[in-house]
């Protein structure tokens, strides 16, 4: 299930993030790669320990917390602190799979990466190429979103970033461990949640059927959630 979350940041919010990260410490992107991914990866990454990364990462986490669509789609148990990268002048990230378990150096944070997220921080007209290309059983999806928009997709899919041939692609990326490990179960819950919200908008939150379906949602979540 791939879900686009539009407008996580508005124009001013993107500008603020860009100002913060531009002043940070940028290093070779292979700092967070496994050995196989490292062969394929050519980009720069904001040093995870620098104050700019923490400040910008906190802004991303705050934005996620006030975005019901993100919460409904991800059902987050743990969120890896957001990382930031940029690609320019032919840089790319070849086909790879994200590591199943992520650890953060110097902390006891350890999470299973169920879901990958890419938050675009440059507008499509600022660069050519740089599409996020995700392979799934329905075919290949090519994603290039306006600045401030985010794509949520299963971490279990092979993916790549196409070479950037003009300008600079700037993004934040991170992983989620979901309370619901199984992607199909997560998709059922998301679809039920969206349908109940549509029904509630028509009939009101005190409608008996809305209450029954809300009960079904929570009973399925109770059955599947690990907290
Ligand atoms: Ni990746």
Coordinates of N, CA and C and ligand atoms in Angstrom, one line a residue:
X1 N 0.9 -1.2 0.0 CA 0.0 0.0 0.0 C 0.9 1.2 0.0
X2 N 0.8 2.1 -1.0 CA 1.5 3.3 -1.1 C 0.5 4.4 -0.9
X3 N 0.8 5.4 0.0 CA -0.2 6.4 0.3 C 0.6 7.8 0.3
X4 N 0.0 8.7 -0.5 CA 0.6 10.0 -0.5 C -0.1 10.9 0.6
X5 N 0.8 11.6 1.3 CA 0.3 12.5 2.3 C 0.6 13.9 1.9
X6 N -0.4 14.6 1.4 CA -0.2 15.9 0.8 C -0.1 17.0 1.9
X7 N 0.8 18.0 1.6 CA 0.8 19.1 2.5 C 1.2 18.9 3.9
X8 N 2.1 17.9 4.2 CA 2.6 17.8 5.5 C 3.3 19.1 6.0
X9 N 3.9 19.8 5.0 CA 4.5 21.1 5.3 C 4.0 22.0 4.2
X10 N 3.6 23.3 4.5 CA 3.3 24.3 3.5 C 4.6 24.9 3.0
X11 N 4.5 25.9 2.2 CA 5.7 26.5 1.5 C 6.6 27.1 2.6
X12 N 6.0 27.8 3.6 CA 6.8 28.4 4.7 C 7.5 27.3 5.5
X13 N 6.8 26.2 5.8 CA 7.3 25.1 6.6 C 8.5 24.5 5.8
X14 N 8.4 24.3 4.5 CA 9.5 23.7 3.7 C 10.7 24.6 3.8
X15 N 10.4 25.9 3.6 CA 11.5 26.9 3.6 C 12.3 26.9 4.9
X16 N 11.5 26.8 6.0 CA 12.1 26.7 7.3 C 13.0 25.5 7.5
X17 N 12.5 24.4 7.1 CA 13.3 23.1 7.1 C 14.5 23.2 6.3
X18 N 14.4 23.8 5.1 CA 15.5 23.9 4.2 C 16.6 24.8 4.8
X19 N 16.2 25.9 5.4 CA 17.2 26.8 6.0 C 17.9 26.1 7.1
X20 N 17.2 25.3 7.9 CA 17.9 24.6 9.0 C 18.9 23.6 8.5
X21 N 18.4 22.8 7.5 CA 19.3 21.7 7.1 C 20.5 22.2 6.2
X22 N 20.2 23.3 5.5 CA 21.3 23.8 4.6 C 22.5 24.2 5.5
X23 N 22.2 24.7 6.8 CA 23.3 25.1 7.6 C 24.0 24.0 8.4
X24 N 23.5 22.7 8.2 CA 24.0 21.6 8.9 C 25.3 21.0 8.3
X25 N 25.7 19.9 8.9 CA 26.9 19.2 8.4 C 26.5 18.1 7.5
X26 N 27.0 18.1 6.2 CA 26.6 17.1 5.2 C 27.8 16.2 5.0
X27 N 27.4 14.9 5.0 CA 28.5 13.8 4.8 C 28.1 12.9 3.7
X28 N 29.0 11.9 3.4 CA 28.7 10.9 2.4 C 27.5 10.1 2.9
X29 N 26.5 9.8 1.9 CA 25.3 9.2 2.3 C 25.4 7.7 2.8
X30 N 26.6 7.2 2.6 CA 26.7 5.8 2.9 C 26.9 5.5 4.4
X31 N 26.8 6.6 5.2 CA 26.9 6.5 6.7 C 25.8 5.6 7.2
X32 N 24.6 5.5 6.6 CA 23.6 4.6 7.2 C 23.3 3.4 6.3
X33 N 24.1 3.1 5.4 CA 23.8 1.9 4.5 C 24.4 0.6 5.0
X34 N 23.7 -0.4 4.6 CA 24.3 -1.8 4.7 C 25.3 -1.9 3.5
X35 N 26.1 -3.0 3.5 CA 27.2 -3.1 2.5 C 26.7 -3.2 1.1
X36 N 25.5 -3.8 0.9 CA 24.9 -4.0 -0.4 C 24.4 -2.6 -0.9
X37 N 23.7 -1.9 -0.1 CA 23.1 -0.6 -0.5 C 24.3 0.3 -0.7
X38 N 25.4 0.2 0.0 CA 26.5 1.2 -0.1 C 27.0 1.1 -1.5
X39 N 27.0 0.0 -2.2 CA 27.5 -0.2 -3.5 C 26.7 0.7 -4.5
X40 N 25.4 0.9 -4.2 CA 24.5 1.5 -5.1 C 24.2 2.9 -4.9
X41 N 24.7 3.4 -3.7 CA 24.3 4.7 -3.2 C 25.3 5.8 -3.5
X42 N 24.8 6.9 -4.1 CA 25.7 8.1 -4.3 C 24.8 9.3 -4.0
X43 N 25.0 9.8 -2.8 CA 24.3 11.0 -2.4 C 25.0 11.6 -1.2
X44 N 24.4 12.7 -0.7 CA 24.9 13.3 0.6 C 23.8 13.2 1.6
X45 N 24.2 13.1 2.9 CA 23.3 13.0 3.9 C 23.7 14.0 5.1
X46 N 22.6 14.6 5.7 CA 22.9 15.4 6.8 C 23.4 14.6 8.0
X47 N 24.5 14.9 8.6 CA 25.0 14.1 9.7 C 24.0 14.0 10.8
X48 N 23.7 12.7 11.1 CA 22.5 12.5 12.0 C 22.7 13.1 13.4
X49 N 24.0 13.3 13.8 CA 24.2 13.8 15.2 C 24.2 15.3 15.2
X50 N 24.2 16.0 14.1 CA 24.4 17.5 14.2 C 23.1 18.2 14.6
X51 N 23.2 19.3 15.3 CA 22.0 20.0 15.8 C 21.0 20.3 14.8
X52 N 21.4 20.6 13.5 CA 20.4 20.9 12.5 C 19.5 19.6 12.2
X53 N 20.2 18.5 12.2 CA 19.4 17.2 12.0 C 18.4 17.0 13.1
X54 N 18.8 17.3 14.3 CA 17.8 17.1 15.4 C 16.7 18.1 15.3
X55 N 17.0 19.4 15.1 CA 16.0 20.4 15.0 C 15.0 20.1 13.9
X56 N 15.5 19.9 12.7 CA 14.7 19.6 11.6 C 13.9 18.3 11.8
X57 N 14.5 17.3 12.3 CA 13.8 16.0 12.6 C 12.7 16.2 13.5
X58 N 12.9 17.0 14.6 CA 11.8 17.3 15.5 C 10.6 18.0 14.8
X59 N 10.9 18.9 13.9 CA 9.8 19.5 13.2 C 9.0 18.5 12.4
X60 N 9.7 17.6 11.7 CA 9.0 16.5 11.0 C 8.2 15.7 11.9
X61 N 8.7 15.3 13.0 CA 8.0 14.4 14.0 C 6.7 15.2 14.5
X62 N 6.9 16.5 14.8 CA 5.7 17.2 15.2 C 4.6 17.3 14.1
X63 N 5.0 17.4 12.8 CA 4.1 17.5 11.7 C 3.4 16.1 11.6
X64 N 4.1 15.0 11.8 CA 3.5 13.7 11.7 C 2.4 13.5 12.7
X65 N 2.7 14.0 13.9 CA 1.8 13.8 15.1 C 0.5 14.6 14.9
X66 N 0.5 15.6 14.0 CA -0.8 16.3 13.8 C -1.4 16.0 12.5
X67 N -1.0 14.8 11.9 CA -1.5 14.4 10.6 C -2.3 13.1 10.7
X68 N -3.6 13.1 10.9 CA -4.4 11.9 11.1 C -4.2 10.8 10.0
X69 N -4.0 11.3 8.7 CA -3.9 10.4 7.6 C -2.6 9.5 7.8
X70 N -1.5 10.2 8.3 CA -0.3 9.4 8.5 C -0.5 8.4 9.6
X71 N -1.1 8.8 10.7 CA -1.3 7.9 11.8 C -2.2 6.7 11.4
X72 N -3.3 7.0 10.6 CA -4.2 5.9 10.2 C -3.5 5.0 9.2
X73 N -2.6 5.5 8.4 CA -1.9 4.6 7.4 C -0.8 3.8 8.0
X74 N -0.1 4.4 9.0 CA 1.1 3.8 9.5 C 0.9 3.0 10.8
X75 N -0.1 3.5 11.6 CA -0.2 3.0 13.0 C 1.1 2.8 13.7
X76 N 1.8 4.0 13.9 CA 3.2 3.9 14.3 C 3.4 3.4 15.8
X77 N 4.3 2.5 15.9 CA 4.7 2.1 17.3 C 6.0 2.8 17.6
X78 N 7.0 2.9 16.6 CA 8.2 3.6 16.8 C 8.6 4.3 15.5
X79 N 9.1 5.5 15.6 CA 9.5 6.2 14.4 C 11.0 6.5 14.6
X80 N 11.8 6.1 13.5 CA 13.2 6.4 13.5 C 13.4 7.9 13.3
X81 N 14.3 8.5 14.0 CA 14.5 10.0 13.9 C 14.8 10.3 12.4
X82 N 14.0 11.3 11.8 CA 14.1 11.5 10.4 C 15.5 11.9 10.0
X83 N 15.9 11.4 8.8 CA 17.2 11.7 8.2 C 16.9 12.6 7.0
X84 N 18.0 13.2 6.5 CA 17.8 14.1 5.3 C 18.9 13.8 4.3
X85 N 18.5 13.8 3.1 CA 19.6 13.6 2.0 C 19.4 14.5 0.8
X86 N 20.4 14.6 0.0 CA 20.3 15.4 -1.2 C 21.1 14.7 -2.3
X87 N 20.6 14.8 -3.5 CA 21.2 14.2 -4.7 C 21.4 15.4 -5.7
X88 N 22.6 15.4 -6.4 CA 22.8 16.4 -7.4 C 23.8 15.8 -8.4
X89 N 23.8 16.4 -9.6 CA 24.9 16.1 -10.6 C 25.1 14.6 -10.8
X90 N 24.0 13.9 -11.2 CA 24.2 12.5 -11.6 C 24.1 11.6 -10.5
X91 N 23.9 12.1 -9.2 CA 23.8 11.2 -8.1 C 22.5 10.4 -8.1
X92 N 22.6 9.2 -7.6 CA 21.4 8.3 -7.6 C 21.6 7.2 -6.5
X93 N 20.5 6.4 -6.4 CA 20.6 5.3 -5.4 C 20.0 4.1 -6.2
X94 N 20.8 3.2 -6.5 CA 20.4 2.0 -7.3 C 19.4 1.1 -6.5
X95 N 18.9 0.1 -7.2 CA 17.9 -0.7 -6.6 C 18.4 -1.4 -5.4
X96 N 17.7 -1.4 -4.3 CA 18.1 -1.9 -3.0 C 16.9 -2.2 -2.1
X97 N 17.1 -2.9 -1.0 CA 16.0 -3.1 0.0 C 16.6 -2.4 1.3
X98 N 15.7 -1.8 2.0 CA 16.1 -1.2 3.3 C 16.3 -2.3 4.3
X99 N 17.3 -2.1 5.2 CA 17.5 -3.0 6.3 C 16.3 -3.3 7.1
X100 N 16.1 -4.5 7.5 CA 14.9 -4.9 8.2 C 14.9 -4.3 9.6
X101 N 16.1 -4.2 10.2 CA 16.2 -3.7 11.6 C 17.1 -2.5 11.6
X102 N 16.7 -1.4 12.1 CA 17.5 -0.2 12.2 C 17.9 0.0 13.6
X103 N 19.1 0.4 13.8 CA 19.6 0.8 15.2 C 20.2 2.1 15.1
X104 N 20.0 2.9 16.2 CA 20.6 4.2 16.2 C 21.8 4.2 17.1
X105 N 23.0 4.6 16.4 CA 24.2 4.6 17.2 C 24.1 5.4 18.4
X106 N 24.7 4.9 19.5 CA 24.8 5.7 20.7 C 23.5 5.7 21.5
X107 N 22.5 5.0 21.1 CA 21.2 4.9 21.8 C 20.8 3.4 21.9
X108 N 19.7 3.2 22.6 CA 19.2 1.8 22.6 C 18.0 1.7 21.7
X109 N 17.8 2.7 20.8 CA 16.7 2.6 19.8 C 17.0 1.5 18.8
X110 N 16.0 0.7 18.6 CA 16.1 -0.4 17.7 C 14.7 -0.6 17.2
X111 N 14.5 -0.6 15.8 CA 13.2 -0.8 15.3 C 13.2 -1.7 14.1
X112 N 12.0 -2.4 13.9 CA 11.8 -3.1 12.7 C 11.2 -2.2 11.7
X113 N 11.9 -2.1 10.5 CA 11.4 -1.2 9.5 C 10.2 -1.8 8.7
X114 N 9.0 -1.5 9.1 CA 7.8 -2.0 8.4 C 7.5 -1.1 7.2
X115 N 7.7 0.2 7.4 CA 7.2 1.2 6.5 C 8.3 2.2 6.2
X116 N 8.5 2.6 5.0 CA 9.5 3.6 4.6 C 8.7 4.9 4.2
X117 N 9.3 6.0 4.5 CA 8.7 7.3 4.2 C 9.7 8.2 3.5
X118 N 9.2 8.9 2.5 CA 10.1 9.9 1.9 C 9.2 11.2 1.8
X119 N 9.8 12.3 2.5 CA 9.2 13.6 2.5 C 10.0 14.4 1.5
X120 N 9.3 14.9 0.4 CA 10.0 15.7 -0.6 C 10.2 17.1 -0.1
X121 N 11.4 17.6 -0.2 CA 11.7 19.0 0.2 C 12.2 19.9 -0.9
X122 N 12.1 19.4 -2.1 CA 12.4 20.3 -3.3 C 11.2 20.1 -4.2
X123 N 10.8 21.2 -4.9 CA 9.7 21.1 -5.9 C 10.2 20.4 -7.1
X124 N 9.3 19.7 -7.8 CA 9.7 18.9 -9.0 C 10.4 19.8 -10.1
X125 N 10.0 21.1 -10.1 CA 10.7 21.9 -11.2 C 12.1 22.4 -10.8
X126 N 12.5 22.1 -9.5 CA 13.9 22.4 -9.1 C 14.9 21.4 -9.6
X127 N 14.5 20.2 -10.1 CA 15.4 19.2 -10.5 C 14.8 18.3 -11.5
X128 N 15.7 17.7 -12.4 CA 15.2 16.7 -13.3 C 15.7 15.3 -12.8
X129 N 14.9 14.3 -13.1 CA 15.2 12.9 -12.6 C 14.9 12.9 -11.1
X130 N 15.5 12.0 -10.3 CA 15.3 11.9 -8.9 C 14.0 11.3 -8.5
X131 N 13.3 10.6 -9.4 CA 12.1 9.9 -9.0 C 12.4 8.8 -8.0
X132 N 11.5 8.6 -7.1 CA 11.6 7.4 -6.2 C 10.8 6.3 -7.0
X133 N 11.5 5.2 -7.3 CA 10.9 4.2 -8.1 C 10.7 2.9 -7.2
X134 N 9.5 2.5 -7.0 CA 9.2 1.4 -6.1 C 8.6 0.3 -6.9
X135 N 9.2 -0.9 -6.7 CA 8.7 -2.1 -7.4 C 7.7 -2.8 -6.4
X136 N 6.5 -3.1 -6.9 CA 5.6 -3.9 -6.1 C 4.9 -4.9 -7.0
X137 N 4.1 -5.8 -6.4 CA 3.5 -6.9 -7.2 C 2.6 -6.4 -8.3
X138 N 2.1 -5.1 -8.2 CA 1.2 -4.6 -9.2 C 2.0 -3.8 -10.3
X139 N 3.3 -3.8 -10.2 CA 4.1 -3.1 -11.2 C 5.0 -2.1 -10.5
X140 N 5.6 -1.2 -11.3 CA 6.5 -0.2 -10.8 C 5.9 1.1 -10.7
X141 N 6.0 1.8 -9.5 CA 5.5 3.1 -9.3 C 6.6 4.1 -9.3
X142 N 6.4 5.2 -10.0 CA 7.4 6.3 -10.0 C 6.8 7.5 -9.3
X143 N 7.5 8.0 -8.3 CA 7.0 9.0 -7.4 C 7.9 10.2 -7.4
X144 N 7.3 11.4 -7.6 CA 8.0 12.7 -7.5 C 6.9 13.7 -7.1
X145 N 7.0 14.1 -5.9 CA 5.9 14.9 -5.3 C 6.3 16.3 -5.1
X146 N 5.4 17.2 -5.0 CA 5.7 18.6 -4.6 C 6.4 18.7 -3.2
X147 N 7.1 19.7 -3.0 CA 7.8 19.9 -1.7 C 6.7 20.0 -0.6
X148 N 7.0 19.3 0.5 CA 6.1 19.3 1.6 C 5.2 18.1 1.6
X149 N 5.2 17.3 0.5 CA 4.3 16.1 0.4 C 5.2 14.9 0.7
X150 N 4.5 13.8 1.2 CA 5.3 12.6 1.7 C 4.6 11.4 1.1
X151 N 5.5 10.4 0.8 CA 5.0 9.1 0.3 C 5.3 8.1 1.4
X152 N 4.3 7.2 1.6 CA 4.4 6.1 2.6 C 4.4 4.8 1.9
X153 N 5.3 4.0 2.0 CA 5.3 2.7 1.2 C 6.0 1.6 2.0
X154 N 5.7 0.3 1.7 CA 6.2 -0.8 2.5 C 7.7 -0.9 2.4
X155 N 8.4 -1.0 3.5 CA 9.8 -1.1 3.5 C 10.3 -2.4 2.8
X156 N 9.4 -3.4 2.6 CA 9.7 -4.7 2.1 C 9.9 -4.6 0.5
X157 N 9.6 -3.5 -0.1 CA 9.7 -3.4 -1.5 C 11.1 -2.9 -2.0
X158 N 11.5 -3.5 -3.1 CA 12.7 -3.0 -3.8 C 12.4 -1.6 -4.3
X159 N 13.4 -0.7 -4.2 CA 13.2 0.6 -4.7 C 14.5 1.3 -5.1
X160 N 14.5 2.4 -5.7 CA 15.7 3.1 -6.1 C 15.3 4.6 -6.3
X161 N 16.4 5.4 -6.4 CA 16.2 6.8 -6.7 C 16.9 7.0 -8.1
X162 N 16.1 7.5 -9.1 CA 16.7 7.7 -10.4 C 17.7 8.8 -10.4
X163 N 18.7 8.8 -11.3 CA 19.8 9.8 -11.3 C 19.2 11.2 -11.4
X164 N 19.8 12.1 -10.7 CA 19.4 13.6 -10.8 C 20.2 14.2 -11.9
X165 N 19.6 14.7 -12.9 CA 20.4 15.2 -14.0 C 20.5 16.8 -14.1
X166 N 19.7 17.4 -13.3 CA 19.7 18.9 -13.1 C 19.2 19.3 -11.8
X167 N 19.8 20.3 -11.1 CA 19.4 20.8 -9.9 C 19.6 19.8 -8.7
X168 N 19.0 20.0 -7.6 CA 19.2 19.2 -6.4 C 17.9 18.7 -5.9
X169 N 17.9 17.4 -5.6 CA 16.7 16.7 -5.0 C 17.0 16.7 -3.5
X170 N 16.1 17.3 -2.7 CA 16.3 17.3 -1.2 C 15.1 16.6 -0.6
X171 N 15.4 15.7 0.4 CA 14.3 14.9 1.0 C 14.6 14.6 2.4
X172 N 13.6 14.2 3.2 CA 13.7 13.6 4.4 C 13.2 12.2 4.3
X173 N 13.9 11.2 5.0 CA 13.5 9.8 4.9 C 13.6 9.2 6.2
X174 N 12.8 8.2 6.5 CA 12.9 7.5 7.8 C 12.0 6.3 7.7
X175 N 12.0 5.6 8.8 CA 11.3 4.3 8.9 C 10.4 4.3 10.1
X176 N 9.3 3.4 9.9 CA 8.4 3.3 11.0 C 8.3 1.8 11.4
X177 N 8.3 1.5 12.7 CA 7.8 0.2 13.1 C 6.3 0.4 13.4
X178 N 5.5 -0.4 12.7 CA 4.0 -0.3 12.9 C 3.6 -1.1 14.1
X179 N 2.5 -0.7 14.8 CA 1.9 -1.6 15.8 C 1.3 -2.8 15.1
X180 N 1.0 -2.7 13.8 CA 0.4 -3.8 13.0 C 1.5 -4.3 12.0
X181 N 2.1 -5.4 12.3 CA 3.3 -5.8 11.5 C 2.9 -6.2 10.1
X182 N 1.7 -6.9 9.9 CA 1.3 -7.4 8.6 C 0.7 -6.3 7.7
X183 N 1.3 -6.2 6.6 CA 0.9 -5.1 5.7 C -0.5 -5.2 5.2
X184 N -1.0 -6.4 5.0 CA -2.4 -6.6 4.6 C -3.3 -6.2 5.7
X185 N -3.0 -6.6 6.9 CA -3.9 -6.3 8.0 C -3.9 -4.7 8.2
X186 N -2.8 -4.1 8.0 CA -2.7 -2.6 8.1 C -3.5 -2.0 7.0
X187 N -3.5 -2.6 5.8 CA -4.3 -2.0 4.7 C -5.8 -2.2 5.0
X188 N -6.2 -3.3 5.5 CA -7.7 -3.5 5.9 C -8.1 -2.4 6.9
X189 N -7.3 -2.2 7.9 CA -7.6 -1.3 9.0 C -7.7 0.1 8.4
X190 N -6.8 0.5 7.5 CA -6.8 1.8 6.9 C -8.1 2.0 6.1
X191 N -8.4 1.0 5.3 CA -9.6 1.1 4.4 C -10.9 1.2 5.3
X192 N -10.9 0.4 6.3 CA -12.1 0.5 7.2 C -12.2 1.9 7.9
X193 N -11.0 2.4 8.3 CA -11.0 3.7 9.0 C -11.5 4.8 8.0
X194 N -11.0 4.7 6.8 CA -11.4 5.8 5.8 C -12.9 5.7 5.5
X195 N -13.4 4.5 5.4 CA -14.8 4.3 5.1 C -15.7 4.7 6.3
X196 N -15.3 4.4 7.5 CA -16.0 4.9 8.7 C -16.0 6.4 8.8
X197 N -14.9 7.0 8.4 CA -14.9 8.5 8.5 C -15.8 9.1 7.5
X198 N -15.9 8.5 6.3 CA -16.8 9.0 5.2 C -18.3 8.9 5.7
X199 N -18.6 7.7 6.3 CA -19.9 7.4 6.8 C -20.3 8.4 7.9
X200 N -19.3 8.6 8.8 CA -19.6 9.5 10.0 C -19.8 10.9 9.5
X201 N -19.1 11.3 8.4 CA -19.4 12.7 7.9 C -20.8 12.9 7.4
X202 N -21.3 11.8 6.8 CA -22.7 11.8 6.3 C -23.7 11.7 7.4
X203 N -23.5 10.8 8.3 CA -24.6 10.4 9.3 C -24.3 10.9 10.7
X204 N -23.1 11.4 11.0 CA -22.9 11.9 12.3 C -22.2 10.8 13.1
X205 N -21.4 11.2 14.1 CA -20.6 10.3 15.0 C -21.5 9.5 15.9
X206 N -22.7 9.9 16.1 CA -23.6 9.2 17.0 C -24.5 8.2 16.3
X207 N -24.4 8.1 15.0 CA -25.1 7.1 14.2 C -24.8 5.7 14.7
X208 N -25.8 4.8 14.9 CA -25.6 3.5 15.4 C -24.6 2.7 14.6
X209 N -24.8 2.7 13.2 CA -23.9 1.9 12.3 C -22.4 2.4 12.4
X210 N -22.3 3.8 12.5 CA -20.9 4.3 12.7 C -20.3 3.8 14.0
X211 N -21.1 3.8 15.0 CA -20.5 3.3 16.3 C -20.2 1.8 16.2
X212 N -21.0 1.0 15.6 CA -20.7 -0.4 15.4 C -19.4 -0.6 14.6
X213 N -19.3 0.1 13.5 CA -18.1 -0.1 12.6 C -16.9 0.4 13.4
X214 N -17.0 1.5 14.1 CA -15.9 2.0 15.0 C -15.5 0.9 16.0
X215 N -16.5 0.2 16.5 CA -16.2 -0.9 17.4 C -15.4 -2.0 16.7
X216 N -15.9 -2.3 15.5 CA -15.2 -3.4 14.7 C -13.7 -3.0 14.4
X217 N -13.5 -1.7 14.1 CA -12.1 -1.2 13.8 C -11.3 -1.5 15.1
X218 N -11.8 -1.1 16.2 CA -10.9 -1.2 17.4 C -10.8 -2.6 17.8
X219 N -11.8 -3.5 17.6 CA -11.6 -4.9 17.9 C -10.6 -5.6 17.0
X220 N -10.5 -5.2 15.7 CA -9.5 -5.7 14.8 C -8.1 -5.2 15.3
X221 N -8.1 -3.9 15.6 CA -6.8 -3.4 16.1 C -6.3 -4.1 17.3
X222 N -7.3 -4.3 18.2 CA -6.9 -5.1 19.5 C -6.4 -6.4 19.2
X223 N -6.9 -7.1 18.1 CA -6.5 -8.4 17.7 C -5.1 -8.4 17.1
X224 N -4.8 -7.3 16.4 CA -3.5 -7.3 15.6 C -2.4 -6.5 16.1
X225 N -2.7 -5.5 17.0 CA -1.7 -4.6 17.4 C -0.7 -5.2 18.4
X226 N 0.5 -4.9 18.3 CA 1.6 -5.2 19.3 C 2.0 -3.8 19.8
X227 N 1.8 -3.7 21.1 CA 2.2 -2.4 21.7 C 3.2 -2.5 22.9
Ligands
LIG1 NI1 15.9 2.8 0.6

